[in-house]
Structure formats: structure tokens, C-alpha cells
């Protein structure tokens, strides 16, 4: 670092620390600790997050410098502005131009006090510079997205004399392997992993090609590309997934195992023909998801204790219910991890096997050769199992075999697609399982959903209105939290998801109701009188605890 830059940085650090102390964001003791760490060779940027949230640091830095703040997670970056400088320059100084204002260039910078960076950008772009403050990680993501997409468009458009939005390639041609397309696909996959997306949707539309990420259960448009490169991108994904590039008429499935340091990621690829062309979805399976313990699923203490009691039983059928995407598989994996032991033979039949779990004998159904859940379950019973996990009970034959297995000394775990725990009973009866068999075999049912968690860095407290107190039974609740939006949560106000649960233990009262073929509503009413909390009640508790917002819960209320 040039001497003058180092002097300027030291001056700013001293002034900023004094500012934080004067405004009572840091105590005298904390200032002394920070100064001692700086003298020991530590950098202020790495020290401050130990005392203040990243959002608070940026907010106060903006006030102190009198420089506007840019939120790149919610602000659209002008591609023309970004490409006014080189990628090397952007990465060197951790900055990116975000807008053009006449002959001036608005540049988002991690360090707006860096005079040499400002001068370099001015010389390279030929524009006067307006610096704004932005988060370093947001800048890093913007650099990758803008320069990768921008350079890909430029290089691909240069390979053909026709306008880029009319440029076409044959999916089976070598163009699918061109470096720009490879770079674009790899960059978007890396970005999705970084942002903890569960899926990427690569979708051709009538006029463009759209890429969307599913983050915390919600789809967000990440970039819109010219339709001309749709074929090349889909072909690249097929090549990566070991699929037939020349076959575009039927759906295909593939698998990608990216080489990422420190992360074990498995990516499943699915292609599907639409009227606008082939669409692909890549599901990102992070091995960390399968490592979650029962205690990390967000269950209330009494629910967790009840489930652990079920796991201690040597036999019986434990059901996890909920719609697609409600986290049922993650819960089953957490249960299997609790049960895993060298002294037990645990076998799972799944469709598909999403995560590999040490110590579990996992099998994947293959309907093309007749290996379905029912057939797999029959075969497993000849393998001397102690515990069996069936991915889903979806037909009467599977239900009959699973029930019989639970009655003959096996602990069976499975899922059913019902909205509530009480409806799981009705589903088993609808599959023509005799009521006495359901009553005797089922040990308990866990119904669940996933709701987005409020970002703890920016959530804000709001008073509860009289109308809300009356509507939600919050007579003794004065305040709850609502989303705001910051760097950490990409401006959404939410970060991660947590489960809401409804636990129905099959005690003698419930068994008698099942024997009488009582409907789900009456079973749930009886269970609630005995102390069961419904999904809706559990969700409201998590709002009061500050884990999620009432807006998020109301959005799910139709299914609760």
C-alpha cells in the first residue's frame, strides 16, 4: 500500500473510532481493546464486527463520511456503468460502478476514503467519480455477476454478425462448450451456492432467458439473458450432468458434483421441454442440511421430548406430514441420525436419495424396472432390518406393508402428504388400511411447515395494535418484530428458515377415535383439548418469540 494511502487509512480509523465512542456505540474499554488489537497488527475492518453488526458499521460509516449508502442486494446495477472499468480494477480496489449520471460515474466502494482507487477509476473511465459506500460482500457478488454476464454477452455477440438477441446455436454443437457459456453457468452456480439457494431455474420465455434462484423457499429473478444463448446454457448443463445433449423432446435427469474447497455439494439437474424451449432446474443439495440434529429443527421443547420418546420405542410407525417443500425429508434424516448405531441395521428407501448418511443403508427407487416403494419395502424386510425409513407412503400397498412391518417388531419412519397431523390418519384409512391396524401400528405424527426466519441483524420491533391483540389472542403481548432488510439478508428482512410443528401422540384416546373412524377435525379437536398446539398456534408462538413475522405466518395461514 502506498505510504500516503496508509497514512490516510490510519487517520480515518482514528477518526471513526472517536466518532463511534462519541456516539456511544463503543465504550472506552472497547476502544482500548480495539486499539491494542490494531497495534498488534490487526485491521480495523476485521475487528469491528466483533463489537458491532455489519449493518450498523456501514450505517455509521456512511453518517461519519457524509457519503450515501448503496444497497447492491436490492439496487439494480447498470451493466453499462459496470463495464466502464475492467474486472481487474474492480477486484483490485473492491468497487463497482453502479450508475452513469451525465459525465459522472457513481461508484460503489468498500472504502470510499481510498484516494488512489478513486484516481484509478477516473483515469480508466474518463469520468468524474461520485463515491458511495457499499458492503464488500455485495460488491464481490456484483462484480462476479456483472462482469461474467457482461463479458459473455460481448464475446458471444462478437462471434456472429447478427444481433445478439437473435444469435442461435445448435444444442449439440461445440458452441455449447465455448468458454463464455462455461464461465456464465459456473458463475451463476457459484453465486447460488454462496447465497444458499436450494434451486436454480433456467427458463426460456418468449422474449428472453430468465434465471431464478429459490432462496428460503421463495423464487427471485437473478438475471435476464438474451434468448439466443438459451440452447447453449441448457446444453452446458446437460454436459455437466451427463445427459443426452441431442435429446430435447423428453425430460431428463442428471447429476453434477462440483469441486468446491471446504464444501460438499451435490447438484441434481432436471430438463423439461416447454413451448418456449427446454427448461432446466438444478437442485443444490448441501451436505450440511443432512447434518442437522433434531435440536436444530426449531421444535418446541415438549415436541422434541415427545419425538425422542417415540424414537426409544422398539417398533411402531412414525409419520411426518406436510406438503412438498415443508422439510419432511430433513426431519427424517435428523431422526435417522438420532437412531444411527453400530448395533442396528437401518435401511432407507428413497425417491431420490438426496443426501448420503454414514451408517445408513440407503436405496433409491427405480420405477422403470419395477423397483418402487412397495417392492423395495418387501425386499428390505428380508434384510433383517431394525429400523426402516420409507421416503413416502403414497399407495395402499406401501401403506399395508409399512403397517405390517411396524406391527412385527420394526420401527418404521415415513411421510404422507397431508396438511395436518389429524389428516394423516384419514389418509391411512383412505388407503383401505383397517382402523384397528392404524390404531395399533401408528406411534405418532409430526405435521410441519417451514417459515422464513427474521434477520437478527435488522429486524425491528413494532407495537401490537388492539386489533392484532384481539385477532391473535395476544392480550399480554405488547411488541413483535417485523422485517426491515440489510446486507446480511439481501434486503429481504429474512435469513434462513425454521420449522413450525404440530405433534400428535397416539395415546389411548386417539386410538379409540381411529377405531371409530372419526374424522380428522374431531381427532384434532380432541388432541387440542389434551394440550396439542396446532401449526397455527406454534407459528404465532414463534412470532411472539421474534423468530418470524406475522406477515410471514399469515402468508401460510391458508394451509394451517
XYZ file of C-alpha atoms in Angstrom:
560
model
C 0.000 0.000 0.000
C 1.402 3.456 -0.904
C 2.618 5.457 2.084
C 0.042 8.218 1.589
C -2.796 5.655 1.437
C -1.596 4.015 4.658
C -1.428 7.393 6.387
C -4.922 8.264 5.133
C -6.304 4.935 6.304
C -4.774 5.303 9.779
C -6.235 8.804 10.038
C -9.693 7.585 9.083
C -9.527 4.671 11.535
C -8.689 7.023 14.391
C -11.432 9.479 13.466
C -14.020 6.726 13.020
C -13.219 5.148 16.369
C -13.565 8.557 18.031
C -16.898 9.035 16.236
C -18.197 5.650 17.483
C -17.109 6.472 21.028
C -18.693 9.947 20.954
C -21.981 8.495 19.725
C -21.837 5.768 22.389
C -21.645 2.824 20.015
C -18.413 1.719 21.711
C -17.297 2.092 25.315
C -13.928 3.482 26.405
C -12.885 -0.049 27.362
C -13.847 -1.409 23.933
C -11.936 1.384 22.186
C -8.848 0.485 24.242
C -9.222 -3.195 23.279
C -9.560 -2.314 19.575
C -6.537 -0.011 19.636
C -4.482 -2.743 21.285
C -5.503 -5.211 18.553
C -4.601 -2.658 15.850
C -1.180 -2.166 17.412
C -0.820 -5.955 17.281
C -1.244 -5.874 13.516
C -4.991 -6.459 13.221
C -7.073 -4.495 10.711
C -9.977 -2.353 11.910
C -12.283 -3.869 9.278
C -11.793 -7.331 10.790
C -12.046 -6.130 14.397
C -15.228 -4.007 14.350
C -17.634 -6.904 13.518
C -16.695 -8.373 16.900
C -18.369 -5.372 18.549
C -20.998 -4.110 16.079
C -23.178 -5.704 13.396
C -22.031 -5.213 9.764
C -25.187 -3.210 9.087
C -24.513 -0.838 11.995
C -20.871 -0.373 10.916
C -21.864 0.611 7.384
C -24.672 2.825 8.607
C -22.412 4.787 10.938
C -19.551 4.902 8.431
C -21.966 6.488 5.958
C -23.005 9.115 8.523
C -19.430 9.809 9.548
C -18.135 10.253 5.996
C -21.221 12.055 4.741
C -21.367 9.583 1.816
C -24.545 7.922 0.601
C -25.072 4.236 1.144
C -25.734 1.811 -1.749
C -27.577 -1.455 -1.128
C -26.490 -3.653 -4.013
C -28.660 -6.522 -2.801
C -31.769 -4.522 -3.739
C -30.390 -1.901 -6.142
C -30.092 -2.673 -9.854
C -26.522 -2.255 -11.116
C -26.334 -0.570 -14.543
C -24.358 -3.000 -16.736
C -23.121 -0.162 -18.967
C -21.762 1.638 -15.921
C -20.101 -1.510 -14.549
C -18.306 -2.168 -17.845
C -16.776 1.321 -17.843
C -13.856 -0.223 -15.950
C -12.050 -3.551 -16.091
C -12.800 -6.524 -13.862
C -9.187 -6.467 -12.654
C -9.531 -2.860 -11.480
C -12.849 -3.605 -9.777
C -11.397 -6.560 -7.888
C -8.150 -4.741 -7.018
C -9.956 -1.929 -5.186
C -13.194 -3.820 -4.340
C -15.536 -1.409 -6.105
C -18.035 -1.376 -8.942
C -19.691 1.441 -10.936
C -23.454 1.249 -10.457
C -24.866 4.173 -12.464
C -23.992 6.834 -15.051
C -25.115 10.379 -14.258
C -24.224 12.545 -17.246
C -20.416 12.677 -17.386
C -20.139 11.324 -13.846
C -19.858 7.734 -12.692
C -21.453 6.587 -9.429
C -19.111 4.001 -7.917
C -19.956 1.691 -5.005
C -16.852 1.226 -2.862
C -15.957 -0.777 0.202
C -13.514 2.007 1.135
C -14.536 5.425 -0.254
C -11.538 7.016 1.515
C -9.115 5.232 -0.849
C -7.843 8.155 -2.935
C -5.695 6.030 -5.230
C -8.711 3.849 -6.106
C -10.762 6.925 -6.995
C -7.940 8.228 -9.192
C -7.521 4.869 -10.966
C -11.236 4.673 -11.781
C -11.252 8.292 -13.006
C -8.305 7.671 -15.343
C -9.677 4.365 -16.652
C -13.256 5.559 -17.257
C -12.592 9.197 -18.167
C -15.455 10.229 -15.878
C -15.768 12.261 -12.716
C -16.422 9.931 -9.769
C -19.241 10.003 -7.208
C -18.292 7.518 -4.483
C -20.963 5.681 -2.477
C -20.469 3.209 0.351
C -21.386 -0.480 -0.086
C -20.797 -3.789 1.641
C -17.690 -5.674 0.487
C -19.518 -8.981 0.001
C -22.286 -7.307 -2.017
C -19.633 -5.698 -4.232
C -17.905 -9.053 -4.711
C -21.177 -10.671 -5.828
C -21.973 -7.745 -8.153
C -18.521 -7.933 -9.753
C -18.928 -11.620 -10.493
C -22.458 -11.259 -11.812
C -21.901 -8.131 -13.913
C -18.537 -8.947 -15.422
C -19.329 -12.601 -16.116
C -22.675 -11.881 -17.760
C -21.411 -8.743 -19.491
C -18.307 -10.411 -20.893
C -20.319 -13.439 -22.001
C -22.759 -11.252 -23.939
C -19.938 -9.312 -25.578
C -17.972 -12.402 -26.581
C -20.968 -14.348 -27.847
C -22.374 -11.401 -29.784
C -18.956 -10.903 -31.361
C -18.973 -14.452 -32.682
C -21.819 -13.738 -35.080
C -22.660 -10.747 -37.210
C -26.344 -10.855 -36.321
C -27.671 -9.018 -33.246
C -27.099 -10.930 -30.030
C -30.758 -11.424 -29.160
C -31.208 -13.314 -32.443
C -27.992 -15.358 -32.156
C -28.758 -19.113 -32.063
C -26.666 -22.220 -31.551
C -27.379 -25.896 -32.007
C -27.522 -27.538 -28.581
C -25.494 -30.459 -29.875
C -22.760 -28.294 -31.363
C -19.373 -27.419 -29.923
C -20.648 -23.902 -29.222
C -22.210 -25.303 -26.045
C -18.652 -25.708 -24.740
C -17.469 -22.176 -25.549
C -15.605 -20.559 -22.676
C -18.113 -17.675 -22.228
C -21.046 -20.050 -21.704
C -19.000 -22.221 -19.354
C -17.969 -19.167 -17.389
C -21.539 -17.883 -17.192
C -23.046 -21.168 -15.975
C -20.249 -21.792 -13.467
C -20.550 -18.258 -12.118
C -24.315 -18.483 -11.595
C -23.990 -21.856 -9.857
C -21.267 -20.467 -7.567
C -23.423 -17.440 -6.806
C -26.415 -19.662 -5.963
C -24.278 -21.730 -3.579
C -22.924 -18.554 -1.973
C -26.438 -17.191 -1.458
C -27.594 -20.583 -0.104
C -30.198 -21.105 -2.830
C -31.887 -24.505 -2.921
C -32.716 -24.428 -6.644
C -31.819 -22.580 -9.840
C -34.489 -22.288 -12.547
C -33.125 -21.780 -16.097
C -36.220 -20.735 -18.031
C -36.690 -19.743 -21.677
C -39.510 -17.232 -22.169
C -40.952 -15.776 -25.351
C -38.522 -12.844 -25.449
C -35.666 -13.710 -23.085
C -33.991 -16.341 -20.932
C -34.620 -15.971 -17.225
C -32.548 -17.323 -14.329
C -34.233 -17.512 -10.932
C -32.907 -18.653 -7.533
C -35.078 -20.208 -4.843
C -33.817 -18.754 -1.562
C -35.584 -19.509 1.728
C -38.435 -21.050 -0.238
C -39.046 -18.014 -2.494
C -38.085 -17.641 -6.155
C -36.145 -14.487 -7.054
C -35.118 -13.362 -10.554
C -31.314 -13.121 -10.568
C -30.616 -12.262 -14.185
C -32.388 -11.985 -17.525
C -30.352 -13.036 -20.578
C -30.980 -12.843 -24.327
C -32.950 -15.780 -25.666
C -30.171 -16.535 -28.131
C -27.969 -18.284 -25.581
C -30.735 -20.437 -24.033
C -29.762 -23.502 -26.073
C -26.090 -23.174 -25.204
C -26.777 -22.819 -21.492
C -29.132 -25.824 -21.360
C -26.624 -27.848 -23.398
C -23.843 -26.897 -20.991
C -25.946 -28.051 -18.020
C -26.683 -31.331 -19.797
C -22.995 -31.925 -20.487
C -22.168 -31.220 -16.839
C -24.952 -33.568 -15.700
C -24.002 -36.434 -18.036
C -27.258 -36.158 -20.017
C -28.009 -36.626 -23.718
C -27.379 -33.234 -25.331
C -29.099 -34.174 -28.594
C -32.374 -35.310 -26.977
C -34.668 -32.329 -26.443
C -38.121 -33.913 -26.679
C -38.320 -35.758 -23.354
C -37.426 -34.872 -19.742
C -34.015 -35.993 -18.493
C -32.227 -36.173 -15.152
C -28.547 -35.802 -14.346
C -26.115 -35.116 -11.544
C -23.251 -32.639 -11.075
C -20.647 -32.895 -8.308
C -18.789 -29.557 -8.260
C -15.269 -29.356 -6.896
C -15.562 -26.778 -4.125
C -12.988 -26.389 -1.349
C -14.458 -26.890 2.107
C -17.953 -27.719 0.834
C -19.630 -30.963 -0.163
C -22.292 -30.076 -2.703
C -24.379 -32.372 -4.887
C -26.372 -30.823 -7.751
C -29.277 -32.632 -9.421
C -30.206 -31.478 -12.933
C -33.641 -31.912 -14.475
C -34.545 -30.826 -18.013
C -38.110 -30.371 -19.243
C -39.432 -29.410 -22.705
C -41.741 -26.363 -22.774
C -43.404 -24.434 -25.616
C -40.610 -21.833 -25.416
C -37.808 -24.387 -25.386
C -36.117 -26.601 -22.844
C -36.178 -25.525 -19.226
C -33.762 -26.844 -16.605
C -33.836 -26.883 -12.829
C -30.702 -27.537 -10.813
C -31.325 -28.555 -7.199
C -28.424 -27.742 -4.892
C -28.045 -30.277 -2.102
C -25.703 -29.064 0.613
C -24.399 -31.887 2.807
C -24.759 -29.605 5.849
C -28.559 -29.917 5.582
C -28.360 -33.645 6.295
C -26.127 -32.959 9.302
C -28.835 -31.082 11.208
C -29.732 -32.624 14.508
C -33.198 -32.917 15.972
C -32.441 -29.965 18.244
C -31.730 -27.725 15.233
C -35.130 -28.126 13.570
C -36.893 -25.470 15.663
C -39.198 -27.820 17.590
C -40.723 -26.663 20.849
C -39.250 -28.376 23.887
C -42.335 -30.531 24.503
C -42.473 -31.617 20.828
C -38.798 -32.577 20.814
C -39.215 -34.541 24.041
C -42.259 -36.340 22.642
C -40.443 -37.265 19.435
C -37.437 -38.572 21.366
C -39.765 -40.850 23.346
C -41.107 -42.225 20.073
C -37.563 -42.990 18.918
C -36.934 -45.014 22.066
C -39.718 -47.445 21.173
C -38.527 -50.680 19.520
C -41.375 -50.748 16.978
C -44.178 -48.631 15.567
C -44.883 -46.261 12.668
C -43.781 -42.624 12.966
C -45.261 -40.343 10.288
C -44.094 -36.887 9.205
C -46.745 -34.990 7.260
C -46.798 -31.826 5.211
C -46.884 -30.598 1.598
C -43.938 -30.647 -0.801
C -41.128 -28.379 0.375
C -42.108 -28.422 4.047
C -38.850 -30.035 5.212
C -40.129 -33.584 5.778
C -37.005 -35.249 4.365
C -34.719 -33.106 6.531
C -36.727 -34.169 9.589
C -36.490 -37.853 8.619
C -32.722 -37.536 8.212
C -32.479 -35.905 11.651
C -34.457 -38.811 13.131
C -32.186 -41.338 11.419
C -29.097 -39.581 12.778
C -30.561 -39.886 16.286
C -31.147 -43.602 15.742
C -27.869 -44.416 13.979
C -25.863 -47.060 15.824
C -23.434 -49.866 15.002
C -25.767 -52.290 16.762
C -28.715 -51.514 14.458
C -29.417 -52.343 10.828
C -31.040 -49.203 9.421
C -32.303 -49.235 5.829
C -33.917 -46.409 3.847
C -35.849 -46.463 0.565
C -35.954 -43.016 -1.028
C -37.013 -41.252 -4.227
C -34.391 -39.979 -4.779
C -31.576 -40.353 -2.229
C -30.865 -36.680 -1.593
C -28.087 -36.999 0.977
C -25.723 -39.794 1.941
C -25.776 -40.585 5.667
C -22.948 -42.635 7.205
C -24.135 -45.858 8.811
C -27.432 -45.987 6.873
C -28.081 -48.474 4.042
C -29.783 -46.222 1.518
C -31.584 -47.409 -1.634
C -33.233 -45.410 -4.415
C -36.450 -46.485 -6.108
C -36.423 -47.042 -9.871
C -39.941 -47.321 -11.267
C -38.606 -48.080 -14.771
C -37.542 -51.531 -13.605
C -40.425 -52.008 -11.185
C -38.480 -51.133 -8.030
C -40.997 -48.920 -6.227
C -41.586 -48.194 -2.529
C -43.761 -51.269 -2.043
C -41.322 -53.594 -3.818
C -38.359 -52.107 -2.009
C -40.092 -52.414 1.338
C -40.859 -56.104 0.726
C -37.193 -56.708 -0.131
C -35.948 -54.771 2.902
C -37.991 -56.954 5.254
C -35.834 -59.890 4.118
C -32.665 -57.960 5.078
C -33.059 -58.349 8.860
C -33.777 -54.623 9.468
C -34.203 -52.971 12.851
C -35.293 -49.586 11.533
C -36.797 -48.799 8.126
C -37.247 -45.392 6.535
C -39.693 -45.210 3.606
C -39.481 -41.915 1.730
C -43.230 -41.643 1.249
C -46.388 -43.694 1.715
C -48.280 -42.907 -1.469
C -50.333 -46.055 -2.200
C -52.266 -48.693 -0.303
C -49.732 -51.464 -0.911
C -46.895 -49.449 0.618
C -49.186 -48.433 3.483
C -50.174 -52.065 4.102
C -46.570 -53.335 4.153
C -45.341 -50.430 6.321
C -48.156 -51.055 8.809
C -47.403 -54.767 8.925
C -43.689 -54.070 9.443
C -44.451 -51.738 12.345
C -46.599 -54.436 13.952
C -43.943 -57.140 13.618
C -41.163 -55.538 15.623
C -39.733 -52.854 13.306
C -39.514 -49.114 13.833
C -40.737 -47.527 10.580
C -40.352 -43.863 9.628
C -42.188 -42.361 6.677
C -44.005 -39.326 5.278
C -47.503 -38.632 3.989
C -48.716 -35.634 2.014
C -51.360 -34.182 4.337
C -51.779 -30.700 5.754
C -52.247 -31.610 9.421
C -51.371 -34.436 11.788
C -55.004 -35.469 12.130
C -55.405 -35.768 8.360
C -52.580 -38.334 8.289
C -54.967 -40.768 9.982
C -57.632 -40.127 7.371
C -55.091 -40.705 4.600
C -54.146 -44.119 6.024
C -57.829 -45.069 6.290
C -58.426 -43.831 2.732
C -55.740 -46.285 1.606
C -58.023 -49.055 2.902
C -55.942 -49.883 5.965
C -58.194 -51.335 8.652
C -58.782 -48.920 11.560
C -57.533 -51.438 14.119
C -54.243 -51.794 12.186
C -53.764 -47.996 12.043
C -54.550 -47.665 15.756
C -52.151 -50.472 16.662
C -49.242 -49.532 14.392
C -49.002 -45.710 14.389
C -46.979 -44.296 17.288
C -47.261 -40.596 16.480
C -47.494 -37.974 13.742
C -45.481 -34.789 13.247
C -47.009 -32.205 10.895
C -44.767 -29.356 9.813
C -44.160 -26.313 7.617
C -41.205 -24.027 7.058
C -41.351 -20.264 7.625
C -38.645 -17.711 6.951
C -36.693 -16.511 9.966
C -36.336 -12.811 10.613
C -32.841 -11.473 10.067
C -31.466 -10.843 13.551
C -29.237 -8.041 12.245
C -32.046 -5.786 11.065
C -35.412 -6.940 12.454
C -37.294 -4.080 14.053
C -39.709 -4.036 16.929
C -43.248 -2.753 16.407
C -46.126 -2.338 18.857
C -49.071 -4.740 18.728
C -52.287 -2.940 17.843
C -55.558 -3.624 19.719
C -56.911 -5.277 16.561
C -53.960 -7.670 16.435
C -54.296 -8.483 20.135
C -57.914 -9.430 19.591
C -57.312 -11.354 16.335
C -54.379 -13.433 17.592
C -55.141 -13.687 21.312
C -52.157 -11.536 22.265
C -53.637 -9.780 25.306
C -50.302 -9.867 27.146
C -48.095 -9.174 24.098
C -47.027 -5.558 23.605
C -44.462 -5.821 20.793
C -43.459 -8.148 17.961
C -40.790 -7.948 15.260
C -41.134 -7.253 11.547
C -38.663 -7.409 8.623
C -36.587 -4.419 7.558
C -33.786 -5.505 5.195
C -29.999 -5.253 5.365
C -26.777 -6.581 3.828
C -26.883 -9.941 5.519
C -30.406 -10.783 4.284
C -30.018 -9.195 0.814
C -32.658 -6.621 1.657
C -35.416 -9.185 2.258
C -35.569 -8.932 6.055
C -35.307 -12.726 6.351
C -32.389 -15.126 6.645
C -32.891 -18.881 6.756
C -35.976 -20.890 7.690
C -37.330 -22.559 10.796
C -39.918 -25.303 11.221
C -43.329 -24.953 12.799
C -44.673 -28.213 14.155
C -47.804 -29.993 15.296
C -47.208 -33.176 17.281
C -49.997 -35.728 17.676
C -49.099 -38.606 20.030
C -51.222 -41.707 19.545
C -52.448 -42.214 23.104
C -55.366 -44.438 24.011
C -57.944 -41.699 23.396
C -56.706 -41.078 19.854
C -56.526 -44.823 19.136
C -60.178 -45.216 20.166
C -61.177 -42.369 17.844
C -59.291 -44.030 14.992
C -61.080 -47.316 15.717
C -64.377 -45.415 15.447
C -63.247 -43.875 12.092
C -63.637 -40.347 13.494
C -62.847 -37.579 11.032
C -59.621 -35.550 11.146
C -61.295 -32.418 12.536
C -62.700 -34.267 15.555
C -59.375 -36.017 16.216
C -57.547 -32.671 16.122
C -60.133 -31.037 18.403
C -59.739 -33.840 20.943
C -55.927 -33.623 20.752
C -56.030 -29.847 21.261
C -58.187 -30.280 24.358
C -55.433 -32.577 25.652
C -52.774 -29.908 25.062
C -51.687 -30.241 21.434
C -50.732 -26.971 19.734
C -51.747 -26.662 16.096
C -49.398 -25.447 13.367
C -51.089 -22.037 13.517
C -50.620 -21.775 17.295
C -46.972 -22.825 17.055
C -46.427 -20.261 14.304
C -47.928 -17.488 16.453
C -45.623 -18.504 19.309
C -42.623 -18.097 17.031
C -43.857 -14.623 16.065
C -44.043 -13.646 19.730
C -40.539 -15.082 20.277
C -39.208 -12.851 17.470
C -38.237 -15.757 15.232
C -40.558 -14.833 12.355
C -43.098 -12.159 11.429
C -46.877 -12.127 11.423
C -46.728 -11.264 7.692
C -44.846 -14.499 7.013
C -47.236 -16.586 9.101
C -50.386 -15.063 7.605
C -48.994 -15.926 4.172
C -49.130 -19.598 5.188
C -52.455 -19.402 7.005
C -54.445 -20.869 4.094
C -52.810 -24.241 4.729
C -52.986 -24.047 8.503
